[in-house]
Tab-separated table of C-alpha atoms in Angstrom:
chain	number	residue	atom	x	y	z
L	1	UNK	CA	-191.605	-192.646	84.222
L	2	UNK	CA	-191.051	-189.050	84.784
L	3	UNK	CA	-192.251	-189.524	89.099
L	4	UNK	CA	-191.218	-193.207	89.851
L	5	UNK	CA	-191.319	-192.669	93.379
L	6	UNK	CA	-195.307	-191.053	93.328
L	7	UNK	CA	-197.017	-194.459	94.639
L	8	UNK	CA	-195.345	-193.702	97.710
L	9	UNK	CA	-196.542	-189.854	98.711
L	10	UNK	CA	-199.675	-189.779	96.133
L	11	UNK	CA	-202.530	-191.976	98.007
L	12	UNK	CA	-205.490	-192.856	95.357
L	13	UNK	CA	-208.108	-190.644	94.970
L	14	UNK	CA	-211.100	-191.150	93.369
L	15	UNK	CA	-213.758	-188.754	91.541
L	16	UNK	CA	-216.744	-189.886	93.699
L	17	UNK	CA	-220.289	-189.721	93.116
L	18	UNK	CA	-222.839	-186.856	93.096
L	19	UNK	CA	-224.612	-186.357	96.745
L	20	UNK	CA	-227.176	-189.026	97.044
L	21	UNK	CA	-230.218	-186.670	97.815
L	22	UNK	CA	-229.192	-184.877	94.593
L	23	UNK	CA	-228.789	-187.581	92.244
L	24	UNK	CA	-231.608	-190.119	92.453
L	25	UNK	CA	-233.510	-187.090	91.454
L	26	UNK	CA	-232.172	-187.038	87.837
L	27	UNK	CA	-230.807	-190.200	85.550
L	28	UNK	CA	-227.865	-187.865	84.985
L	29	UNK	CA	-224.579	-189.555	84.952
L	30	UNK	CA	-223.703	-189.997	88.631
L	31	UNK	CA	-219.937	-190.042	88.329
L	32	UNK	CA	-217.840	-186.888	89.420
L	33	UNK	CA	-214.718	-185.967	87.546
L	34	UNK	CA	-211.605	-185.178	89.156
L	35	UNK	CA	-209.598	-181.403	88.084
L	36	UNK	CA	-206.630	-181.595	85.568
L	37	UNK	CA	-203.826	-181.301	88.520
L	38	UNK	CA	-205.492	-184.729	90.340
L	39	UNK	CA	-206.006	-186.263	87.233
L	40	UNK	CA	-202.325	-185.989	86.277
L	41	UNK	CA	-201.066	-187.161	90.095
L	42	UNK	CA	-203.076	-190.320	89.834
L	43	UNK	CA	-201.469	-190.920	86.511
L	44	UNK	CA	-198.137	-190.589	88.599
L	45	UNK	CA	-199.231	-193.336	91.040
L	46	UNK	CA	-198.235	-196.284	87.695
L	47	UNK	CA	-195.239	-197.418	89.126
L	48	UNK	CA	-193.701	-198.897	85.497
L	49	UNK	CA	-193.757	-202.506	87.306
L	50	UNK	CA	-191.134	-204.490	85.589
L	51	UNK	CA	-194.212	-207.138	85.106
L	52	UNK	CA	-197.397	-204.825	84.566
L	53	UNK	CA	-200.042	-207.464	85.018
L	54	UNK	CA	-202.402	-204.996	84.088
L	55	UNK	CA	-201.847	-205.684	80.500
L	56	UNK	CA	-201.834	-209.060	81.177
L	57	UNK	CA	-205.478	-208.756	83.116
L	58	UNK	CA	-207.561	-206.339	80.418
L	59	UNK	CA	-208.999	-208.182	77.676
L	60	UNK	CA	-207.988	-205.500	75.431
L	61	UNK	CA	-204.391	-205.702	76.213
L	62	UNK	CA	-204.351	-202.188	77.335
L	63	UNK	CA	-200.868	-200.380	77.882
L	64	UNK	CA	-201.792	-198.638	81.325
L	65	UNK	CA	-198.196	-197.752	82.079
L	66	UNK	CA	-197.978	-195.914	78.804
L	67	UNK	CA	-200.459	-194.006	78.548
L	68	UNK	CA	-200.808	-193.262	82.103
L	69	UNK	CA	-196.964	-191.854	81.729
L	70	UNK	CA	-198.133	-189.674	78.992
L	71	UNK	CA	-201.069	-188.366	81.160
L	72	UNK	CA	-198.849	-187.515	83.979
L	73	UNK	CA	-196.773	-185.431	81.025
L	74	UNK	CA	-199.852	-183.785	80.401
L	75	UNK	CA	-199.592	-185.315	76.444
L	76	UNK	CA	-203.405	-186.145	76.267
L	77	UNK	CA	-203.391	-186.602	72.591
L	78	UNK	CA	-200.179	-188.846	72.757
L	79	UNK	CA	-201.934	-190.625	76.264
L	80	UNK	CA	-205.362	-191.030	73.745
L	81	UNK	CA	-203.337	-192.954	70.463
L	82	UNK	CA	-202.332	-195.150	73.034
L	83	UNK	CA	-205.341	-195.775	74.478
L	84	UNK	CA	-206.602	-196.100	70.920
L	85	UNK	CA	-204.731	-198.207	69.616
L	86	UNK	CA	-205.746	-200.980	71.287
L	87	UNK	CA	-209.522	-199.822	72.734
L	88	UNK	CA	-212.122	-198.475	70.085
L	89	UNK	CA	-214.411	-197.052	72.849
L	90	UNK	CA	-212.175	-196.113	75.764
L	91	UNK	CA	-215.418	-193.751	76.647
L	92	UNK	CA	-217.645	-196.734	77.450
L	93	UNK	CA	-215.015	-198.945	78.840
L	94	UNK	CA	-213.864	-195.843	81.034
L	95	UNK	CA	-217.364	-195.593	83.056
L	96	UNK	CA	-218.576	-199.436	83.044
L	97	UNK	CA	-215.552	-201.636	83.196
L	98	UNK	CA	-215.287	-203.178	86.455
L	99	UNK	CA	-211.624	-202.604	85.888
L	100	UNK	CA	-209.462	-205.890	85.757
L	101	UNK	CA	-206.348	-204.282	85.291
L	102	UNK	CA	-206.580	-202.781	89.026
L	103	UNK	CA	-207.996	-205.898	90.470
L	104	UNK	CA	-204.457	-206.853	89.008
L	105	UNK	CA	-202.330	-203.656	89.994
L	106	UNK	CA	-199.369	-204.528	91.805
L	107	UNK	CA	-200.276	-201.272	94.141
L	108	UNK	CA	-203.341	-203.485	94.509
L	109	UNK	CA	-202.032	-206.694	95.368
L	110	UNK	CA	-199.571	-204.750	97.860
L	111	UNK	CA	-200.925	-202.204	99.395
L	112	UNK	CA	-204.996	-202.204	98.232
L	113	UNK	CA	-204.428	-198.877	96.429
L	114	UNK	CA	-204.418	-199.826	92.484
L	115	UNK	CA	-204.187	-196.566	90.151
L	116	UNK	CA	-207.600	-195.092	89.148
L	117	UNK	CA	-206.809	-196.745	85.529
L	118	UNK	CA	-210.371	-196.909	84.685
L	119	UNK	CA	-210.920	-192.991	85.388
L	120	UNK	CA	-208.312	-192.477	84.063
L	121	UNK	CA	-209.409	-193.852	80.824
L	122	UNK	CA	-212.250	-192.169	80.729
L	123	UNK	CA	-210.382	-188.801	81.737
L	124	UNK	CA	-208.575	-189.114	78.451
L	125	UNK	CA	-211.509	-189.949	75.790
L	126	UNK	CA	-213.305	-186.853	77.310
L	127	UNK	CA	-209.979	-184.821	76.453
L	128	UNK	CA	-209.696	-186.839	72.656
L	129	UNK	CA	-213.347	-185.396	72.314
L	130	UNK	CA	-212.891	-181.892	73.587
L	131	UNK	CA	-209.864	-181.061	72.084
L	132	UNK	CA	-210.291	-182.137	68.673
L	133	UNK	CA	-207.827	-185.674	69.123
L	134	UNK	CA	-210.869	-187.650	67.780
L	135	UNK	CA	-210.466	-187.328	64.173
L	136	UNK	CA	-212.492	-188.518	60.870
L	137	UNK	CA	-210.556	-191.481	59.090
L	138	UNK	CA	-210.972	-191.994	55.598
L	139	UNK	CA	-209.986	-195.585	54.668
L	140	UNK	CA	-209.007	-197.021	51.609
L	141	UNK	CA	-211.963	-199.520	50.726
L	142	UNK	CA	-211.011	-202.725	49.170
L	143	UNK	CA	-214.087	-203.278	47.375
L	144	UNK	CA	-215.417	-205.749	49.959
L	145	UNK	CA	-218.408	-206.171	52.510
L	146	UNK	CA	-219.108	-207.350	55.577
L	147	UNK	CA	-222.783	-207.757	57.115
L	148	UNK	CA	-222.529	-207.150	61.125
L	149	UNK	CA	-225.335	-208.220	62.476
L	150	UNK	CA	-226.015	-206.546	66.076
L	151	UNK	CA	-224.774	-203.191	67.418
L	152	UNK	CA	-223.890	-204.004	70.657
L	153	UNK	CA	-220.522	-202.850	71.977
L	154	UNK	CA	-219.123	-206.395	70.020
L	155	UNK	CA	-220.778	-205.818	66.988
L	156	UNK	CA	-219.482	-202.437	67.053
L	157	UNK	CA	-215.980	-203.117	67.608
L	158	UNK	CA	-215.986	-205.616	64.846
L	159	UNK	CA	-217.540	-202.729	62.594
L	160	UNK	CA	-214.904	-200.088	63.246
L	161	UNK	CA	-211.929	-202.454	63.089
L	162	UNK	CA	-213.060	-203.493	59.516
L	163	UNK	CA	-213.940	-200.435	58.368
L	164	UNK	CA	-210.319	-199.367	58.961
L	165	UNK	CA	-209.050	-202.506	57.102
L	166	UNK	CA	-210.912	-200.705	53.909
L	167	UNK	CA	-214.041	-203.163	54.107
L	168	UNK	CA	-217.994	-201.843	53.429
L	169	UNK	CA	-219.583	-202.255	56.232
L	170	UNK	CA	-223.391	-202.431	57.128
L	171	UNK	CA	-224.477	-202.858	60.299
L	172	UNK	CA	-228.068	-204.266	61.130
L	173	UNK	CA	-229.752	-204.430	64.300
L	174	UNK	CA	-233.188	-204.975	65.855
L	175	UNK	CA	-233.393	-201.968	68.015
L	176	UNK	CA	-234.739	-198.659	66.333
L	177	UNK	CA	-230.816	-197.142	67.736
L	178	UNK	CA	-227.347	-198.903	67.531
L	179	UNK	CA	-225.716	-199.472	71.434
L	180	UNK	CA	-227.505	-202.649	72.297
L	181	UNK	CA	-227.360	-203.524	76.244
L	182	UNK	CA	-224.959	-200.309	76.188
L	183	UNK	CA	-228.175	-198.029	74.952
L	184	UNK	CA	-231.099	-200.789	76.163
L	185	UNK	CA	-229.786	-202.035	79.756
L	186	UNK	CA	-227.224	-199.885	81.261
L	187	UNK	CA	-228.909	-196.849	82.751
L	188	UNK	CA	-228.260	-193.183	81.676
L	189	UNK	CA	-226.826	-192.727	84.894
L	190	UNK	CA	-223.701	-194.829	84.487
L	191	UNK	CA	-223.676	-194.195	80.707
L	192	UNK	CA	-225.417	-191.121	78.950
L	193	UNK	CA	-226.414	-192.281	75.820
L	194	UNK	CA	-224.827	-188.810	74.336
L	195	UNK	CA	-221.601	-190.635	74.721
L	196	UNK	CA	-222.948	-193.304	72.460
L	197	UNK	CA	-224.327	-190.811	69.778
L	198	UNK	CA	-220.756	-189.295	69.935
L	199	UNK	CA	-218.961	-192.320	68.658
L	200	UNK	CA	-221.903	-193.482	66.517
L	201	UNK	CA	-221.331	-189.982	64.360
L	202	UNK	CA	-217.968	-190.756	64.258
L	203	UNK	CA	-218.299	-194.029	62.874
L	204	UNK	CA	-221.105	-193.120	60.294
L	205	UNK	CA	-218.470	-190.475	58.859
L	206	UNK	CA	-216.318	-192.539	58.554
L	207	UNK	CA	-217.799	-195.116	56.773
L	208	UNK	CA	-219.743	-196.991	58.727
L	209	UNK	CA	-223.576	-197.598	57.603
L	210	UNK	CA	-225.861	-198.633	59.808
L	211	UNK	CA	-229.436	-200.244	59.190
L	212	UNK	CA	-231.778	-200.206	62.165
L	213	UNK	CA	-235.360	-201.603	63.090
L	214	UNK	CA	-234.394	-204.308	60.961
L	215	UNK	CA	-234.407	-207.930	63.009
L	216	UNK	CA	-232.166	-210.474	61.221
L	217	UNK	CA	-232.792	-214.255	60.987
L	218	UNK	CA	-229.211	-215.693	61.665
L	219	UNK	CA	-230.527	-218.504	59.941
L	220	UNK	CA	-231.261	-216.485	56.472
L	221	UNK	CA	-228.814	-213.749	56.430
L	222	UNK	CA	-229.048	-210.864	53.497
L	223	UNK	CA	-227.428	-211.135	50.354
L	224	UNK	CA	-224.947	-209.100	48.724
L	225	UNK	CA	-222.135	-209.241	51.479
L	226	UNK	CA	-218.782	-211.477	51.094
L	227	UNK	CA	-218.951	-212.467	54.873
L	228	UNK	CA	-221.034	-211.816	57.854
L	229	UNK	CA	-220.374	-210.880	61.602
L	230	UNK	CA	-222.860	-212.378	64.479
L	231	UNK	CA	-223.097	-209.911	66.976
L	232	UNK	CA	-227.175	-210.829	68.665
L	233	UNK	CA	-225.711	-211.026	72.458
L	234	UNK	CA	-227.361	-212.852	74.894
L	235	UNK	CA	-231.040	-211.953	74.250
L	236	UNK	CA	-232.972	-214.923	75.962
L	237	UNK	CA	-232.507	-213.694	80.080
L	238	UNK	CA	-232.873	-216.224	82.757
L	239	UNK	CA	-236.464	-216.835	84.403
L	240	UNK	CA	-237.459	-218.235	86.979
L	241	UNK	CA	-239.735	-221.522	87.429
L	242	UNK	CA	-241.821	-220.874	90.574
L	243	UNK	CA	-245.538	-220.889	91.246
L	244	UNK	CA	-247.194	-217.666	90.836
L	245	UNK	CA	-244.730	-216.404	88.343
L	246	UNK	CA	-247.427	-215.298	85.836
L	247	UNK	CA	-248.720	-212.855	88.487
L	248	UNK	CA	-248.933	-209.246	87.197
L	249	UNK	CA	-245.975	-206.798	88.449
L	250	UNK	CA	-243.279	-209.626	87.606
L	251	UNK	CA	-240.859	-208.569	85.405
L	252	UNK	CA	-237.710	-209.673	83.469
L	253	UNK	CA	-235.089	-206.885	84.732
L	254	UNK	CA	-234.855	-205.470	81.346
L	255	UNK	CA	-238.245	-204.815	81.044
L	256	UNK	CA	-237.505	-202.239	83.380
L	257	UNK	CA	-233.939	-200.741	82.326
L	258	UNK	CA	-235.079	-200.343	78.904
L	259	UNK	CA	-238.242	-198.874	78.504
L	260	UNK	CA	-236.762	-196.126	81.650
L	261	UNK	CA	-234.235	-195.913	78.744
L	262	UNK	CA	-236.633	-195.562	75.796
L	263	UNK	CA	-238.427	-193.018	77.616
L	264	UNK	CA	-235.808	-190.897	78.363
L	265	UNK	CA	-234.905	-190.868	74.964
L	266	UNK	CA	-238.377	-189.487	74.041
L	267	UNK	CA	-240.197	-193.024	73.311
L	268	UNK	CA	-243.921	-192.974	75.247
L	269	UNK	CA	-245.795	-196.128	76.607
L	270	UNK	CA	-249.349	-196.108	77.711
L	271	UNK	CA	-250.212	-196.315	81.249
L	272	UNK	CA	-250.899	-200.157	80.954
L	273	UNK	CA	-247.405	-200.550	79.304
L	274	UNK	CA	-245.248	-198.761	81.750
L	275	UNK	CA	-243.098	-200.388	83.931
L	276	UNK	CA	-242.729	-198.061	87.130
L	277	UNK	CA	-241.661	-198.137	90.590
L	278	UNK	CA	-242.980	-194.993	91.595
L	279	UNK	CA	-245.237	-195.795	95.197
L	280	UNK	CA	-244.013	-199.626	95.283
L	281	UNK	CA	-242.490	-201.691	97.561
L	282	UNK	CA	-239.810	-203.561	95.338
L	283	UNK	CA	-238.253	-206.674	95.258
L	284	UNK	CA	-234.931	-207.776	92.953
L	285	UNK	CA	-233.820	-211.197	92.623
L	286	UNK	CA	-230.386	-211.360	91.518
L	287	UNK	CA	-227.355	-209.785	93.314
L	288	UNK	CA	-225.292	-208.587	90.145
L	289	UNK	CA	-224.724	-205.736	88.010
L	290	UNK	CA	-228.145	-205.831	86.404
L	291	UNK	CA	-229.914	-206.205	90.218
L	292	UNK	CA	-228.225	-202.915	91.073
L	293	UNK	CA	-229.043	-200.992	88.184
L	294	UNK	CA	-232.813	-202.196	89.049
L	295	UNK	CA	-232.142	-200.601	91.747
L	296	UNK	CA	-231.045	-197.510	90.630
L	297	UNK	CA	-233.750	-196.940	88.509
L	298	UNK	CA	-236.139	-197.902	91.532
L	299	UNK	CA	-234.851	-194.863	93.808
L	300	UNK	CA	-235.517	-192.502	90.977
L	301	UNK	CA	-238.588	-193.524	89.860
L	302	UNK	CA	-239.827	-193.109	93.485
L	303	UNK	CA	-239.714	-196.789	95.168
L	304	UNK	CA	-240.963	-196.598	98.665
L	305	UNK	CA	-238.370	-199.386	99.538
L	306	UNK	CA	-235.762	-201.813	97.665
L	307	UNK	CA	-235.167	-205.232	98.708
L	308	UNK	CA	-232.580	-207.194	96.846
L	309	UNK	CA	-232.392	-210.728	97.303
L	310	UNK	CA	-229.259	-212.983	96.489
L	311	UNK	CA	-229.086	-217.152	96.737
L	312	UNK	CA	-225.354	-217.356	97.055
L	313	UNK	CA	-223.701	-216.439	100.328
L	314	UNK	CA	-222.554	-213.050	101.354
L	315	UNK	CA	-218.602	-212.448	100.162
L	316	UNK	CA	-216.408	-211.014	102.417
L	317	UNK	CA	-215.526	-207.266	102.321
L	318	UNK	CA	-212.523	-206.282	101.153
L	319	UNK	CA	-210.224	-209.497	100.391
L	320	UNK	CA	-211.064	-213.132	99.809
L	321	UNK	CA	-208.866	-215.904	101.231
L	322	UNK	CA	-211.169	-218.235	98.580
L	323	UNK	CA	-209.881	-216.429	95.497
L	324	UNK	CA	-206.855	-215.328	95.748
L	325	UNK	CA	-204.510	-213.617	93.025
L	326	UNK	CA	-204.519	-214.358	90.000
L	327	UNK	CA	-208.148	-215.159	90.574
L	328	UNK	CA	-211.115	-212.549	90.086
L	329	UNK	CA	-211.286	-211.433	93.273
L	330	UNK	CA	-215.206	-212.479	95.017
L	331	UNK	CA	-215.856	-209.527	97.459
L	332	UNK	CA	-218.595	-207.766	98.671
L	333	UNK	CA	-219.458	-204.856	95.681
L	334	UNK	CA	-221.356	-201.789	96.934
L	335	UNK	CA	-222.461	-199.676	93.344
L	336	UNK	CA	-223.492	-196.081	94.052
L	337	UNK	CA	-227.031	-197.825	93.724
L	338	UNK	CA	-226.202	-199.507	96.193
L	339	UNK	CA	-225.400	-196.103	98.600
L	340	UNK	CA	-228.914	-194.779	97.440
L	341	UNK	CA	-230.830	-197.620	99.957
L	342	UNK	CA	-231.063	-201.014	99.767
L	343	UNK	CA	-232.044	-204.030	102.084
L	344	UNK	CA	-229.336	-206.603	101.129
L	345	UNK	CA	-229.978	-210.446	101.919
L	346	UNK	CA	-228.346	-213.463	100.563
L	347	UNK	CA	-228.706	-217.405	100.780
L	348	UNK	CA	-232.696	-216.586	99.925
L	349	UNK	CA	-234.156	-219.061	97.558
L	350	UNK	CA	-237.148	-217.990	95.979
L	351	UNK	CA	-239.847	-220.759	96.502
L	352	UNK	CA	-243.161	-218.821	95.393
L	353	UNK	CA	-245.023	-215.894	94.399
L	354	UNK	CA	-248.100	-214.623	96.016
L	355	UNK	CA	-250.773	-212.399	94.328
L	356	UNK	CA	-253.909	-210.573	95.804
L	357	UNK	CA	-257.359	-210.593	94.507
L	358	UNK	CA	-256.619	-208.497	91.248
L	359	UNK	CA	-253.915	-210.815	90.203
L	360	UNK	CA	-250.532	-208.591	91.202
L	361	UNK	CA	-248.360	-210.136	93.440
L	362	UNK	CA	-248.027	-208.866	96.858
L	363	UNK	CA	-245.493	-211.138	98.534
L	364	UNK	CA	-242.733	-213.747	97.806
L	365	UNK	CA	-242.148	-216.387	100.116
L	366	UNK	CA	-238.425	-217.107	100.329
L	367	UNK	CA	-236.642	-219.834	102.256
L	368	UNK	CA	-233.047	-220.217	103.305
L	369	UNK	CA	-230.272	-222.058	101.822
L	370	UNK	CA	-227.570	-223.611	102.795
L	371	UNK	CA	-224.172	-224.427	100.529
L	372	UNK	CA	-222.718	-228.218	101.040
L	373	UNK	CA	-219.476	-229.747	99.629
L	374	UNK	CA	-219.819	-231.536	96.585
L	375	UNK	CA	-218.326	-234.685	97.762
L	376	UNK	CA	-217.665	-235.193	93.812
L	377	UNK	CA	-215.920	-231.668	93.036
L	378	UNK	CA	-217.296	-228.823	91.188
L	379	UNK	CA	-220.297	-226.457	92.383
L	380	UNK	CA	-221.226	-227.017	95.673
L	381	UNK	CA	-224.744	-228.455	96.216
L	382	UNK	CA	-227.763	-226.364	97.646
L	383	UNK	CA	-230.113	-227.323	100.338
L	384	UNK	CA	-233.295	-225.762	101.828
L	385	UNK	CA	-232.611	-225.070	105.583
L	386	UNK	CA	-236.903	-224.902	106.039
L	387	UNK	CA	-236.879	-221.112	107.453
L	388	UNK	CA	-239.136	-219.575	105.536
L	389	UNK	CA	-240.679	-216.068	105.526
L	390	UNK	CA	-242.581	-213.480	103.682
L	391	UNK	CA	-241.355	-210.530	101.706
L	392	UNK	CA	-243.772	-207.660	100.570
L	393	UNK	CA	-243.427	-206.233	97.329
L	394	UNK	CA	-245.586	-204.523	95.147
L	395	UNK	CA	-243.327	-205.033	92.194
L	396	UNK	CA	-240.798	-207.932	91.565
L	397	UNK	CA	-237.865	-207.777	88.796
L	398	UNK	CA	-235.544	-210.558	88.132
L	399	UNK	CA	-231.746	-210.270	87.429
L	400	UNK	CA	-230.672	-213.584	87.100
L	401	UNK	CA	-228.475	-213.297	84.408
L	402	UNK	CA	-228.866	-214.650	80.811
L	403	UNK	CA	-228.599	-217.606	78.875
L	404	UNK	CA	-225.906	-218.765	76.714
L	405	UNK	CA	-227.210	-219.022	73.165
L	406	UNK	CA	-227.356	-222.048	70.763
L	407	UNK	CA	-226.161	-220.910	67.058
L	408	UNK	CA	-226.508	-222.864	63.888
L	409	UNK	CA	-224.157	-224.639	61.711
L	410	UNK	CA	-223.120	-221.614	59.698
L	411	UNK	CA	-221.461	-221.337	56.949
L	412	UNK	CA	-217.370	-220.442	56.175
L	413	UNK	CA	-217.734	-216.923	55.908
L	414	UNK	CA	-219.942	-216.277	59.003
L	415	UNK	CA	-218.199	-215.485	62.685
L	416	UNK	CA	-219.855	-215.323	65.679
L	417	UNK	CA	-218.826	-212.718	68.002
L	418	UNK	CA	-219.197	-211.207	71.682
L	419	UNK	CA	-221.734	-212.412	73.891
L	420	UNK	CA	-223.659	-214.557	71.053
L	421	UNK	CA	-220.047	-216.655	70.804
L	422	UNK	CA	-219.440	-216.776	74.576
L	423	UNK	CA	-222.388	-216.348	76.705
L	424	UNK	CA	-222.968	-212.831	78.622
L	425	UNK	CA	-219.813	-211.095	79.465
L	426	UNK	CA	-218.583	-207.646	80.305
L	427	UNK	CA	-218.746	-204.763	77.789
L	428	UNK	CA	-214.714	-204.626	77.994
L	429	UNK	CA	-214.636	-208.675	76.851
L	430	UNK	CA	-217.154	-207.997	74.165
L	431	UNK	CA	-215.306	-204.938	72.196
L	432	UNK	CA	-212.035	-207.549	72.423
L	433	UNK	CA	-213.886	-210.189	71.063
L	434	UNK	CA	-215.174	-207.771	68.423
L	435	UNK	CA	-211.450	-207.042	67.668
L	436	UNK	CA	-210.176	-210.582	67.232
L	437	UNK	CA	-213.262	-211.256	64.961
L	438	UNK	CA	-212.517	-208.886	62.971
L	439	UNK	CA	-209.480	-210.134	62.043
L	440	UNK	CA	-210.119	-213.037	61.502
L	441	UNK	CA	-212.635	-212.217	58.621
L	442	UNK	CA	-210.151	-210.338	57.363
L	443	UNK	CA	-207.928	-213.214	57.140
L	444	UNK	CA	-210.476	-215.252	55.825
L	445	UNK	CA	-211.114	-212.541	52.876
L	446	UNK	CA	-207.587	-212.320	52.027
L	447	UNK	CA	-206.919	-215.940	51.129
């Protein structure tokens, strides 16, 4: 390392977020970049642990201390063929990946100061694209093909890694634009879907064909290709069994996240078909990643309030006696959507919708719960604690996660990938899953 001793006079320092009066005005990205000279400092902070458990921690089997080195150096384009080499979209991963290689920094686990990997990532794909380090490949083709079926961020990883190996590769998906929950359910303002185009033209020069409004039956796949890559995520999202649920202005949480996305890419929806928040008092059930981005999109469609209701308990802020290292570590997360407003509860159960005399709900009526032992092991058991109270809301959207799909017996030459293998993931998991898959159809083809 060419500053070994930098973790010890170089505190982290992150970008930050645009001012919150200023952003919720626009579905512009609301990340801040840092300058060059910061950049390169936080690069310094990688201490070159003897045991980097950051590699260790990322799916991908990123080599932090490398490329982080070569940042420091100022070599971008060396710091960006590391980063390549084992990441195919370091510019997605570098604004949405919760980051599990700092959970697992050993600044992190010593001092609560892990280096700003993840901006850092991102710091260098900008660089790849500006200066030119982002280059068209031309692979030798084998005179093979391969059917991927879903452009999600697994799907897409699968695609790119066997288009290098020299296969044909076609790429089908539902959506009338490749990206999946990366173009459909993240919001422009944590990913601009520019960044997406970017890699998609990329891709397509390189080889890469892709075939879209065109919904696949898993169970009759199209001919002509000598194997086939499932890549349909989790599509089926959790509902929720109470009474009044048909009520109008009760929504699945990507109704919401991606028609705002459709529309800002140019799509229009009649009155009766848009979902909007603008004048509403809202509710969201569900205290993850997709609850916050409903929240997000609440503030800038013009929500009079935001309510966000959670069943499990409150974690602590900052560490967590109850998951301790090498676990994931189960503390409080405040997004930037967070910042913009919110009225945070948890240990709410949702017992019942209310509607008015038009048929839109108007209230929910939540009750408290409270978290016993299981005297047998495993997930603790709920119970009612009978306090129960109203909440207004004008409009109700629930992010309660999504089921794990059921896929057929297929045949030899058909892999399953990403989220439709596993159940729903993060975007980091999914492009390594991607990766693996592809090659092991590879290795089947070459038998």
């Amino acid at each position: 390392m060419g500053n070994p001793k930098a973790f010890l006079t170089v505190p982290r320092k992150e970008a930050g977020y645009r001012p919150v009066h200023d952003r919720i005005l626009d579905f512009g990205e609301v990340e801040q970049t840092l300058n060059t000279k910061d950049r390169q400092e936080q690069a310094s902070r990688c201490m070159d642990c003897g045991v980097p458990f950051c590699h260790w921690a990322c799916p991908l089997g990123n080599k932090d201390p490398e490329w982080n080195d070569a940042l420091y150096r100022g070599e971008w384009e060396t710091a960006y063929k590391i980063l390549k080499k084992t990441n195919d979209f370091p510019e997605f991963t570098g604004r949405v990946c919760p980051a599990l290689c700092e959970k697992s920094c050993v600044l992190n686990l010593s001092c609560g100061e892990p280096v700003t990997n993840r901006e850092n990532e991102a710091a260098i794909a900008e660089r790849a694209f500006i200066e030119g380090y982002v280059t068209i490949e031309h692979p030798v083709r084998n005179g093979r093909k391969v059917a991927v079926i879903g452009a999600g961020p697994s799907g897409l990883a699968a695609a790119n890694q066997l288009n290098y190996k020299g296969y044909e590769v076609t790429v089908f998906d539902r959506n009338e634009a490749p990206g999946g929950l990366l173009r459909y359910g993240i919001p422009n303002f944590k990913l601009n879907k520019k960044i997406i185009d970017r890699r998609l033209d990329v891709m397509e020069k390189e080889g890469v064909k892709f075939v879209c409004n065109s919904p696949v039956d898993v169970n009759s796949l199209p001919e002509g290709f000598d194997a086939y890559v499932i890549a349909t995520g989790t599509p089926q999202a959790r509902d929720l069994d109470a009474p009044g649920r048909k009520l109008k202005g009760i929504h699945l949480a990507l109704e919401l996240l991606s028609q705002q996305n459709r529309i800002l890419a140019g799509k229009e929806f009649s009155k009766a078909e848009t979902v909007t928040c603008k004048g509403k008092k809202v509710l969201v059930i569900g205290g993850g990643d997709t609850g916050s981005d409903c929240i997000g999109t609440a503030h800038r469609q013009g929500a009079v309030s935001v309510t966000q209701i959670e069943i499990m308990p409150k974690p602590p802020v900052g560490q967590n006696p109850a998951t301790p290292w090498p676990n994931w570590p189960v503390i409080l997360k405040t997004t930037s959507s967070h910042e913009e407003g919110c009225d945070r509860r948890w240990l709410l159960n949702t017992n019942r919708f209310i509607g008015d005399e038009k048929g839109r709900v108007k209230a929910v009526e939540v009750e408290g719960v409270i978290w016993e032992p299981n005297p047998e092991g495993g997930r603790p058991i709920m119970k009612l604690d009978g306090n129960k109270e109203m909440i207004e809301a004008d409009i109700v959207f629930l992010a309660m996660g999504f089921l794990k799909p059921v896929q057929p017996q297929f045949a030899d030459n058909v892999f399953v990938t990403g989220d439709a293998a596993s159940g729903a993931s993060l975007v980091v998991r999914a492009i390594a899953s991607g990766r693996k898959t592809a090659d092991q159809v590879d290795a089947f083809l070459r038998k």
